[in-house]
Short mmCIF file of C-alpha atoms in Angstrom, two decimals:
data_model
loop_
_atom_site.label_atom_id
_atom_site.label_comp_id
_atom_site.label_asym_id
_atom_site.label_seq_id
_atom_site.Cartn_x
_atom_site.Cartn_y
_atom_site.Cartn_z
CA UNK A 1 -60.59 32.27 -69.78
CA UNK A 2 -59.53 32.62 -73.34
CA UNK A 3 -56.02 32.10 -73.88
CA UNK A 4 -54.52 34.49 -76.06
CA UNK A 5 -52.43 34.67 -78.71
CA UNK A 6 -48.62 34.56 -76.92
CA UNK A 7 -50.39 31.57 -74.65
CA UNK A 8 -51.17 30.14 -78.03
CA UNK A 9 -47.61 31.12 -79.34
CA UNK A 10 -45.77 29.95 -75.92
CA UNK A 11 -48.39 26.27 -75.13
CA UNK A 12 -47.05 25.32 -79.34
CA UNK A 13 -43.07 25.62 -78.42
CA UNK A 14 -43.48 24.74 -75.40
CA UNK A 15 -45.63 21.21 -76.74
CA UNK A 16 -42.19 20.89 -79.45
CA UNK A 17 -39.59 20.97 -77.21
CA UNK A 18 -41.19 18.05 -74.61
CA UNK A 19 -43.54 16.24 -76.97
CA UNK A 20 -47.45 15.82 -75.91
CA UNK A 21 -47.11 12.71 -73.99
CA UNK A 22 -44.57 14.36 -71.46
CA UNK A 23 -46.90 17.89 -72.02
CA UNK A 24 -49.72 15.80 -70.92
CA UNK A 25 -48.35 14.01 -67.27
CA UNK A 26 -47.33 17.61 -66.13
CA UNK A 27 -51.12 18.95 -66.35
CA UNK A 28 -51.58 15.78 -64.69
CA UNK A 29 -49.71 15.83 -61.92
CA UNK A 30 -47.63 19.45 -62.22
CA UNK A 31 -50.49 21.93 -63.41
CA UNK A 32 -54.10 20.42 -61.95
CA UNK A 33 -54.82 22.43 -58.80
CA UNK A 34 -55.18 26.91 -59.42
CA UNK A 35 -52.17 27.42 -58.53
CA UNK A 36 -49.71 25.82 -60.58
CA UNK A 37 -52.21 26.54 -64.22
CA UNK A 38 -51.64 30.22 -62.96
CA UNK A 39 -48.22 29.24 -63.06
CA UNK A 40 -47.89 27.56 -66.02
CA UNK A 41 -50.48 30.34 -68.11
CA UNK A 42 -47.31 32.44 -67.45
CA UNK A 43 -44.97 30.16 -68.22
CA UNK A 44 -46.69 29.11 -71.31
CA UNK A 45 -47.14 34.03 -72.21
CA UNK A 46 -43.44 34.52 -70.93
CA UNK A 47 -40.95 32.09 -71.57
CA UNK A 48 -42.09 30.17 -74.42
CA UNK A 49 -44.04 32.73 -75.71
CA UNK A 50 -41.84 35.25 -75.74
CA UNK A 51 -38.35 34.26 -73.92
CA UNK A 52 -37.66 30.85 -76.62
CA UNK A 53 -39.50 32.04 -79.61
CA UNK A 54 -36.98 35.12 -79.39
CA UNK A 55 -35.40 35.87 -83.34
CA UNK A 56 -31.15 34.99 -82.94
CA UNK A 57 -31.13 31.90 -81.45
CA UNK A 58 -32.25 28.57 -82.20
CA UNK A 59 -34.39 26.07 -79.82
CA UNK A 60 -31.63 23.70 -79.71
CA UNK A 61 -28.73 26.32 -79.20
CA UNK A 62 -31.33 27.51 -76.22
CA UNK A 63 -31.73 23.53 -74.59
CA UNK A 64 -28.31 22.80 -74.25
CA UNK A 65 -27.87 27.12 -72.93
CA UNK A 66 -30.79 25.32 -70.03
CA UNK A 67 -28.59 22.73 -69.54
CA UNK A 68 -25.53 24.87 -68.45
CA UNK A 69 -27.58 27.06 -66.42
CA UNK A 70 -29.63 24.22 -64.24
CA UNK A 71 -27.13 22.27 -64.38
CA UNK A 72 -24.90 25.42 -62.29
CA UNK A 73 -27.43 26.25 -59.94
CA UNK A 74 -28.10 22.55 -58.47
CA UNK A 75 -32.18 22.91 -60.25
CA UNK A 76 -32.67 19.50 -61.04
CA UNK A 77 -35.92 19.10 -61.58
CA UNK A 78 -35.81 21.58 -64.49
CA UNK A 79 -32.29 19.52 -65.44
CA UNK A 80 -34.90 16.89 -66.32
CA UNK A 81 -36.87 18.82 -68.42
CA UNK A 82 -34.00 20.50 -70.53
CA UNK A 83 -32.08 17.58 -70.92
CA UNK A 84 -35.34 16.30 -72.34
CA UNK A 85 -35.85 19.62 -74.45
CA UNK A 86 -32.50 19.01 -75.27
CA UNK A 87 -32.34 15.49 -76.65
CA UNK A 88 -35.70 16.35 -78.37
CA UNK A 89 -33.89 19.79 -80.60
CA UNK A 90 -31.01 16.76 -82.36
CA UNK A 91 -28.57 17.25 -78.83
CA UNK A 92 -27.26 12.84 -79.11
CA UNK A 93 -26.92 11.79 -75.65
CA UNK A 94 -23.51 11.36 -76.41
CA UNK A 95 -23.36 15.52 -76.74
CA UNK A 96 -25.67 16.41 -73.87
CA UNK A 97 -23.32 13.81 -71.77
CA UNK A 98 -19.81 15.94 -73.19
CA UNK A 99 -21.29 19.50 -71.96
CA UNK A 100 -21.66 17.72 -68.92
CA UNK A 101 -18.74 16.67 -68.12
CA UNK A 102 -17.12 20.72 -69.35
CA UNK A 103 -18.97 21.91 -66.58
CA UNK A 104 -16.60 19.14 -63.76
CA UNK A 105 -14.08 21.98 -64.26
CA UNK A 106 -15.88 25.68 -63.87
CA UNK A 107 -18.84 24.18 -61.60
CA UNK A 108 -17.14 21.38 -60.40
CA UNK A 109 -18.17 17.76 -60.38
CA UNK A 110 -20.22 16.40 -57.46
CA UNK A 111 -22.62 19.52 -59.90
CA UNK A 112 -21.36 17.49 -62.78
CA UNK A 113 -21.80 13.26 -60.96
CA UNK A 114 -26.03 14.48 -59.85
CA UNK A 115 -26.32 16.18 -63.84
CA UNK A 116 -25.23 12.97 -65.11
CA UNK A 117 -26.95 10.79 -63.02
CA UNK A 118 -30.03 12.92 -63.79
CA UNK A 119 -29.48 12.34 -67.13
CA UNK A 120 -28.45 8.85 -66.99
CA UNK A 121 -32.22 7.95 -66.25
CA UNK A 122 -33.74 11.07 -68.07
CA UNK A 123 -32.31 9.39 -71.49
CA UNK A 124 -33.64 5.50 -70.12
CA UNK A 125 -36.92 6.79 -69.34
CA UNK A 126 -36.44 8.69 -72.82
CA UNK A 127 -35.01 5.82 -74.73
CA UNK A 128 -38.30 3.30 -73.10
CA UNK A 129 -41.05 5.53 -74.89
CA UNK A 130 -42.34 5.06 -78.42
CA UNK A 131 -39.97 6.99 -80.77
CA UNK A 132 -37.17 7.04 -77.52
CA UNK A 133 -39.37 10.25 -76.72
CA UNK A 134 -38.05 11.83 -79.98
CA UNK A 135 -41.43 11.52 -82.35
CA UNK A 136 -42.30 15.30 -84.04
CA UNK A 137 -38.75 16.64 -83.21
#
């Protein structure tokens, strides 16, 4: 089936946020069956093609909002994805760690501890990638 203009727009935004290598890795592991492929198509159109592309906020700010909401709702797999996006959009490791630390007074230490452990792993993985996982950011 042909991909819509909104799908193509969303795919470009998603690739910019995640990086081509991460998109390819997810295609092989997460979106390699028909059910998840349908979910991926929907996410490209609705989330990346429409929501992330809205005027009013830049991609950097939107990525930080996702990091905060993932931490508050304990969405750990999504937090790993959004931490990568936030780094690629220009947030430093220290800035992201500080944003997470700030949450400890509002959502509690256990959630922040889990988020920081995950951030440590994501940042370590990204530093091991070519150009620190930030190529094309």
